[in-house]
mmCIF file of C-alpha atoms in Angstrom:
data_model
loop_
_atom_site.group_PDB
_atom_site.id
_atom_site.type_symbol
_atom_site.label_atom_id
_atom_site.label_comp_id
_atom_site.label_asym_id
_atom_site.label_seq_id
_atom_site.Cartn_x
_atom_site.Cartn_y
_atom_site.Cartn_z
ATOM 1 C CA MET F 1 105.206 131.375 165.340
ATOM 2 C CA GLN F 2 102.564 128.906 166.414
ATOM 3 C CA ALA F 3 101.994 128.721 170.154
ATOM 4 C CA ILE F 4 102.779 125.015 170.295
ATOM 5 C CA GLU F 5 106.389 125.721 169.380
ATOM 6 C CA LEU F 6 107.981 126.769 172.636
ATOM 7 C CA ILE F 7 111.294 128.598 172.890
ATOM 8 C CA ASP F 8 113.209 128.797 176.165
ATOM 9 C CA GLN F 9 114.778 132.220 175.531
ATOM 10 C CA GLN F 10 112.393 134.995 174.656
ATOM 11 C CA TYR F 11 114.907 136.861 172.513
ATOM 12 C CA PHE F 12 115.428 133.804 170.321
ATOM 13 C CA SER F 13 111.965 134.264 168.842
ATOM 14 C CA SER F 14 113.072 137.641 167.475
ATOM 15 C CA GLN F 15 115.717 135.850 165.361
ATOM 16 C CA TYR F 16 112.996 134.226 163.253
ATOM 17 C CA ARG F 17 111.524 135.925 160.181
ATOM 18 C CA PHE F 18 108.206 134.688 158.810
ATOM 19 C CA MET F 19 106.778 135.143 155.319
ATOM 20 C CA ALA F 20 103.351 134.263 153.960
ATOM 21 C CA PRO F 21 103.253 132.165 150.780
ATOM 22 C CA ALA F 22 101.524 133.350 147.621
ATOM 23 C CA ALA F 23 97.740 132.967 147.727
ATOM 24 C CA ASP F 24 97.726 130.003 145.319
ATOM 25 C CA LEU F 25 100.059 128.062 147.648
ATOM 26 C CA SER F 26 98.310 128.793 150.943
ATOM 27 C CA GLU F 27 96.390 125.503 150.867
ATOM 28 C CA HIS F 28 99.699 123.691 151.274
ATOM 29 C CA VAL F 29 101.974 126.047 153.222
ATOM 30 C CA VAL F 30 101.619 127.398 156.765
ATOM 31 C CA TYR F 31 104.458 129.877 156.251
ATOM 32 C CA TYR F 32 108.026 130.314 155.062
ATOM 33 C CA TRP F 33 110.623 131.095 157.721
ATOM 34 C CA LEU F 34 114.208 132.244 158.017
ATOM 35 C CA LEU F 35 116.614 131.800 160.940
ATOM 36 C CA ASP F 36 119.949 133.604 160.680
ATOM 37 C CA LEU F 37 122.357 133.197 163.628
ATOM 38 C CA ARG F 38 125.481 134.401 161.840
ATOM 39 C CA GLN F 39 125.814 137.638 163.831
ATOM 40 C CA PRO F 40 129.086 137.892 165.829
ATOM 41 C CA ALA F 41 127.125 138.823 168.958
ATOM 42 C CA LEU F 42 125.639 135.299 169.028
ATOM 43 C CA GLN F 43 128.937 133.389 169.148
ATOM 44 C CA GLN F 44 128.539 132.322 172.782
ATOM 45 C CA GLN F 45 124.820 131.590 172.602
ATOM 46 C CA GLU F 46 122.903 128.325 172.421
ATOM 47 C CA PHE F 47 119.226 128.269 171.528
ATOM 48 C CA ARG F 48 116.757 125.432 172.048
ATOM 49 C CA GLU F 49 113.206 125.256 170.775
ATOM 50 C CA LEU F 50 110.740 122.595 171.849
ATOM 51 C CA LEU F 51 108.004 121.163 169.641
ATOM 52 C CA LEU F 52 105.094 119.113 170.928
ATOM 53 C CA ALA F 53 102.714 117.006 168.844
ATOM 54 C CA ASN F 54 103.868 118.414 165.515
ATOM 55 C CA MET F 55 101.958 117.174 162.454
ATOM 56 C CA CYS F 56 103.509 119.700 160.058
ATOM 57 C CA SER F 57 106.461 118.594 157.915
ATOM 58 C CA SER F 58 109.147 120.973 156.656
ATOM 59 C CA LEU F 59 111.680 121.467 153.925
ATOM 60 C CA VAL F 60 114.708 123.020 155.650
ATOM 61 C CA LEU F 61 117.483 124.529 153.531
ATOM 62 C CA ASN F 62 120.594 124.324 155.705
ATOM 63 C CA LEU F 63 122.891 127.082 154.469
ATOM 64 C CA GLY F 64 125.159 127.421 157.527
ATOM 65 C CA ALA F 65 126.290 125.488 160.592
ATOM 66 C CA PRO F 66 124.547 122.219 161.591
ATOM 67 C CA PHE F 67 121.779 121.988 164.171
ATOM 68 C CA GLU F 68 120.875 119.052 166.418
ATOM 69 C CA MET F 69 117.700 117.238 167.401
ATOM 70 C CA TYR F 70 116.969 115.644 170.801
ATOM 71 C CA ASP F 71 114.104 113.587 172.204
ATOM 72 C CA ALA F 72 111.991 114.279 175.300
ATOM 73 C CA GLN F 73 114.667 112.732 177.540
ATOM 74 C CA ASN F 74 117.325 115.040 176.056
ATOM 75 C CA ARG F 75 118.945 112.192 174.135
ATOM 76 C CA TRP F 76 120.608 113.072 170.840
ATOM 77 C CA LEU F 77 118.643 111.934 167.800
ATOM 78 C CA HIS F 78 120.180 113.553 164.743
ATOM 79 C CA THR F 79 122.572 116.218 163.499
ATOM 80 C CA SER F 80 121.401 118.129 160.441
ATOM 81 C CA ALA F 81 124.360 119.307 158.360
ATOM 82 C CA GLN F 82 122.562 119.497 155.005
ATOM 83 C CA SER F 83 119.194 120.465 153.600
ATOM 84 C CA GLU F 84 116.548 118.010 154.735
ATOM 85 C CA LEU F 85 112.904 117.092 154.698
ATOM 86 C CA ILE F 86 111.888 116.910 158.338
ATOM 87 C CA GLY F 87 108.819 114.793 158.952
ATOM 88 C CA TYR F 88 106.046 115.282 161.440
ATOM 89 C CA ARG F 89 106.797 114.039 164.960
ATOM 90 C CA PRO F 90 103.866 113.041 167.193
ATOM 91 C CA THR F 91 106.263 112.813 170.155
ATOM 92 C CA ALA F 92 108.132 115.747 171.674
ATOM 93 C CA VAL F 93 111.419 116.863 170.116
ATOM 94 C CA ALA F 94 113.904 119.671 170.811
ATOM 95 C CA TYR F 95 116.129 121.535 168.328
ATOM 96 C CA ARG F 96 119.499 122.963 169.392
ATOM 97 C CA HIS F 97 120.826 125.908 167.370
ATOM 98 C CA LEU F 98 124.285 127.490 167.592
ATOM 99 C CA PHE F 99 126.204 130.415 166.096
ATOM 100 C CA ASN F 100 126.481 130.435 162.279
ATOM 101 C CA ASN F 101 123.261 128.470 161.864
ATOM 102 C CA TYR F 102 121.457 129.802 158.765
ATOM 103 C CA LEU F 103 118.206 128.081 157.840
ATOM 104 C CA VAL F 104 115.432 128.816 155.386
ATOM 105 C CA GLY F 105 112.342 126.657 155.624
ATOM 106 C CA ILE F 106 108.897 125.849 154.300
ATOM 107 C CA LYS F 107 106.420 124.645 156.897
ATOM 108 C CA PHE F 108 103.795 122.497 155.176
ATOM 109 C CA LYS F 109 100.277 121.801 156.292
ATOM 110 C CA PRO F 110 99.709 118.160 157.273
ATOM 111 C CA ALA F 111 100.068 115.766 154.285
ATOM 112 C CA SER F 112 101.003 118.494 151.785
ATOM 113 C CA LEU F 113 104.731 117.707 151.721
ATOM 114 C CA ASN F 114 103.915 114.062 150.994
ATOM 115 C CA TYR F 115 101.520 115.074 148.228
ATOM 116 C CA LEU F 116 103.709 117.652 146.479
ATOM 117 C CA PHE F 117 106.934 115.655 146.526
ATOM 118 C CA HIS F 118 105.465 112.161 145.944
ATOM 119 C CA ILE F 119 106.730 110.931 149.325
ATOM 120 C CA LYS F 120 104.928 108.151 151.196
ATOM 121 C CA GLY F 121 103.945 108.703 154.800
ATOM 122 C CA ALA F 122 106.181 105.886 156.023
ATOM 123 C CA GLU F 123 109.215 107.701 154.623
ATOM 124 C CA ILE F 124 108.635 110.857 156.653
ATOM 125 C CA ASN F 125 106.824 109.767 159.848
ATOM 126 C CA GLY F 126 109.185 110.808 162.664
ATOM 127 C CA LYS F 127 112.146 110.849 160.290
ATOM 128 C CA THR F 128 114.358 113.143 158.260
ATOM 129 C CA LEU F 129 115.314 112.665 154.614
ATOM 130 C CA PRO F 130 118.232 114.310 152.775
ATOM 131 C CA ALA F 131 116.443 116.820 150.568
ATOM 132 C CA GLY F 132 118.897 116.236 147.736
ATOM 133 C CA ASP F 133 117.791 112.588 147.521
ATOM 134 C CA ALA F 134 114.138 113.498 147.102
ATOM 135 C CA LEU F 135 114.149 116.781 145.182
ATOM 136 C CA GLN F 136 115.517 117.714 141.804
ATOM 137 C CA HIS F 137 117.475 120.925 141.237
ATOM 138 C CA LEU F 138 118.009 121.452 144.972
ATOM 139 C CA PRO F 139 121.575 122.884 144.646
ATOM 140 C CA ARG F 140 120.207 125.542 142.306
ATOM 141 C CA LEU F 141 117.550 126.527 144.856
ATOM 142 C CA GLU F 142 120.073 126.565 147.718
ATOM 143 C CA SER F 143 122.438 128.795 145.757
ATOM 144 C CA ALA F 144 119.700 131.211 144.740
ATOM 145 C CA VAL F 145 118.327 131.476 148.274
ATOM 146 C CA TYR F 146 121.775 131.986 149.779
ATOM 147 C CA ASP F 147 122.493 134.823 147.343
ATOM 148 C CA ALA F 148 119.078 136.440 147.750
ATOM 149 C CA ALA F 149 119.296 140.044 148.903
ATOM 150 C CA ASP F 150 116.264 140.091 151.203
ATOM 151 C CA PRO F 151 113.402 137.946 152.591
ATOM 152 C CA GLU F 152 111.001 139.095 149.888
ATOM 153 C CA ARG F 153 113.296 137.678 147.200
ATOM 154 C CA ILE F 154 113.571 134.419 149.169
ATOM 155 C CA LYS F 155 109.774 134.225 149.296
ATOM 156 C CA VAL F 156 109.579 134.597 145.507
ATOM 157 C CA LEU F 157 112.148 131.828 145.019
ATOM 158 C CA LEU F 158 110.248 129.456 147.325
ATOM 159 C CA ASP F 159 106.946 130.250 145.605
ATOM 160 C CA GLU F 160 108.489 129.466 142.212
ATOM 161 C CA PHE F 161 110.034 126.244 143.514
ATOM 162 C CA LEU F 162 106.741 124.914 144.878
ATOM 163 C CA ARG F 163 104.872 125.779 141.693
ATOM 164 C CA SER F 164 107.351 123.624 139.783
ATOM 165 C CA GLN F 165 106.230 120.514 141.667
ATOM 166 C CA ALA F 166 103.781 118.247 139.856
ATOM 167 C CA PRO F 167 101.807 115.907 142.136
ATOM 168 C CA LEU F 168 100.835 112.554 140.698
ATOM 169 C CA PRO F 169 97.208 112.730 139.472
ATOM 170 C CA ALA F 170 96.286 109.427 141.119
ATOM 171 C CA SER F 171 97.274 110.732 144.562
ATOM 172 C CA GLY F 172 94.909 113.699 144.433
ATOM 173 C CA ARG F 173 91.689 112.027 145.536
ATOM 174 C CA HIS F 174 93.149 110.512 148.709
ATOM 175 C CA PHE F 175 94.975 113.711 149.540
ATOM 176 C CA ARG F 176 91.882 115.895 149.196
ATOM 177 C CA TYR F 177 90.001 113.855 151.775
ATOM 178 C CA VAL F 178 92.952 113.931 154.164
ATOM 179 C CA GLN F 179 93.340 117.668 153.599
ATOM 180 C CA GLN F 180 89.677 118.265 154.407
ATOM 181 C CA SER F 181 90.063 116.133 157.518
ATOM 182 C CA LEU F 182 93.062 118.065 158.821
ATOM 183 C CA ASN F 183 92.620 121.618 157.572
ATOM 184 C CA GLY F 184 88.933 122.120 156.815
ATOM 185 C CA PRO F 185 85.819 123.050 158.828
ATOM 186 C CA ALA F 186 84.845 119.383 159.109
ATOM 187 C CA LEU F 187 87.626 118.916 161.655
ATOM 188 C CA LEU F 188 86.064 121.333 164.149
ATOM 189 C CA GLN F 189 82.516 120.210 163.361
ATOM 190 C CA SER F 190 83.435 116.623 164.167
ATOM 191 C CA GLY F 191 84.683 117.445 167.654
ATOM 192 C CA TYR F 192 87.847 115.533 166.691
ATOM 193 C CA GLN F 193 85.862 112.258 166.560
ATOM 194 C CA LEU F 194 86.723 109.860 163.717
ATOM 195 C CA LYS F 195 83.199 108.527 163.106
ATOM 196 C CA LYS F 196 81.704 112.015 162.961
ATOM 197 C CA LEU F 197 84.499 113.257 160.717
ATOM 198 C CA ALA F 198 84.068 110.370 158.285
ATOM 199 C CA ALA F 199 80.306 110.950 158.164
ATOM 200 C CA LEU F 200 80.811 114.651 157.383
ATOM 201 C CA LEU F 201 83.031 113.641 154.458
ATOM 202 C CA TYR F 202 80.572 110.952 153.307
ATOM 203 C CA LEU F 203 83.113 108.198 153.892
ATOM 204 C CA SER F 204 83.229 105.145 156.100
ATOM 205 C CA PRO F 205 85.705 105.286 158.999
ATOM 206 C CA ARG F 206 87.615 102.385 157.442
ATOM 207 C CA THR F 207 87.982 104.213 154.104
ATOM 208 C CA LEU F 208 89.209 107.357 155.866
ATOM 209 C CA GLU F 209 91.706 105.252 157.823
ATOM 210 C CA ARG F 210 93.006 103.810 154.540
ATOM 211 C CA TYR F 211 93.468 107.307 153.096
ATOM 212 C CA PHE F 212 95.361 108.444 156.201
ATOM 213 C CA THR F 213 97.626 105.415 156.044
ATOM 214 C CA ALA F 214 98.446 106.061 152.382
ATOM 215 C CA SER F 215 99.190 109.761 152.936
ATOM 216 C CA LEU F 216 100.650 109.968 156.430
ATOM 217 C CA ASP F 217 101.302 106.455 157.748
ATOM 218 C CA ILE F 218 99.508 107.361 160.956
ATOM 219 C CA ASN F 219 96.265 106.225 162.547
ATOM 220 C CA PRO F 220 93.626 108.951 162.046
ATOM 221 C CA LYS F 221 92.515 108.677 165.682
ATOM 222 C CA GLN F 222 96.057 109.465 166.782
ATOM 223 C CA CYS F 223 96.268 112.301 164.289
ATOM 224 C CA LEU F 224 92.981 113.824 165.472
ATOM 225 C CA SER F 225 94.195 113.567 169.064
ATOM 226 C CA ILE F 226 97.354 115.490 168.132
ATOM 227 C CA LEU F 227 95.417 118.218 166.326
ATOM 228 C CA ARG F 228 92.992 118.482 169.234
ATOM 229 C CA PHE F 229 95.909 118.990 171.607
ATOM 230 C CA ARG F 230 97.491 121.669 169.421
ATOM 231 C CA GLU F 231 94.241 123.605 169.245
ATOM 232 C CA ALA F 232 93.688 123.176 172.991
ATOM 233 C CA VAL F 233 97.094 124.701 173.777
ATOM 234 C CA THR F 234 96.229 127.701 171.608
ATOM 235 C CA GLN F 235 92.883 128.076 173.371
ATOM 236 C CA TYR F 236 94.528 127.744 176.780
ATOM 237 C CA ILE F 237 97.003 130.514 175.973
ATOM 238 C CA GLN F 238 94.120 132.758 174.894
ATOM 239 C CA HIS F 239 91.497 131.902 177.524
ATOM 240 C CA GLY F 240 93.247 130.015 180.334
ATOM 241 C CA TYR F 241 91.332 127.325 182.208
ATOM 242 C CA LYS F 242 88.030 128.898 181.071
ATOM 243 C CA ALA F 243 88.459 127.629 177.499
ATOM 244 C CA ASP F 244 85.597 125.530 176.092
ATOM 245 C CA TRP F 245 87.133 122.121 176.774
ATOM 246 C CA GLU F 246 84.076 120.104 175.738
ATOM 247 C CA ALA F 247 84.103 121.708 172.288
ATOM 248 C CA LEU F 248 87.726 120.548 171.976
ATOM 249 C CA GLY F 249 86.849 116.977 172.884
ATOM 250 C CA TYR F 250 88.088 117.098 176.488
ATOM 251 C CA HIS F 251 85.964 116.362 179.558
ATOM 252 C CA ASP F 252 87.346 119.373 181.413
ATOM 253 C CA PHE F 253 90.534 121.313 182.169
ATOM 254 C CA SER F 254 91.987 118.421 184.211
ATOM 255 C CA HIS F 255 91.645 116.145 181.190
ATOM 256 C CA PHE F 256 93.645 118.627 179.103
ATOM 257 C CA ARG F 257 96.343 118.918 181.805
ATOM 258 C CA LYS F 258 96.747 115.142 181.812
ATOM 259 C CA ASP F 259 97.202 115.171 178.029
ATOM 260 C CA TRP F 260 99.777 117.998 178.373
ATOM 261 C CA ARG F 261 101.828 116.039 180.920
ATOM 262 C CA GLN F 262 101.866 112.956 178.727
ATOM 263 C CA ARG F 263 102.999 114.838 175.626
ATOM 264 C CA SER F 264 105.583 117.026 177.378
ATOM 265 C CA LEU F 265 107.077 114.267 179.549
ATOM 266 C CA SER F 266 110.610 115.131 180.738
ATOM 267 C CA LEU F 267 110.912 118.252 178.588
ATOM 268 C CA PRO F 268 112.721 120.971 180.564
ATOM 269 C CA GLY F 269 111.355 124.444 181.082
ATOM 270 C CA LEU F 270 107.658 123.702 180.526
ATOM 271 C CA TYR F 271 106.442 124.026 184.127
#
């Protein structure tokens, strides 16, 4: 699990199973995951996971009890009782899981869900969409996954499902530039600066902004700030305050701490 996704009970993390996608799908998928809380021993348990600055969207197959979403002030946002497409959320959000929750998910790299499923950024930015409204043959996939005997079979089913998607040819050019911006070496080389990133991709900043708007409905400067923060948290966990903050686009450790406070405002259990 990525370090930015924080769980308040250590044993909850052991409930997750992670699976790598097939090699031909790795450009779009971070990983597949499975969360099964149907064991009788978990009947009296409640699990919360906290996500900060999340630019990765997900397809979540909800095959059991609902789960709930809350904002940074612990206010209820949404109850998920069906399979959904869960969009990226630049602001903090918490998920509350209970007994009988059974979820199987695909975590997509930034912009890939939009590209594969022909979904505009405005439809998924900070929102959820019923998966059945956006995807064909979803009941068949849900049934097959639910009946699958083991995680390896689930992985095969998810691989086959993604290969069946056919992105619109006209959307490819914009997506490739956004993909290079978010997932390629140019991101680190730019120091998370828009002008430098655009120059590395041989684009004008305005053109790159237009591509981001079409794919993600988010300002690229804001997106780069989010990705910088996510990488900085990973570096902090590995190296502590001695991390190379300037290489991450921060002035120093205090600058990073200020960013952390702003993004984790009011979230419990982070200090």
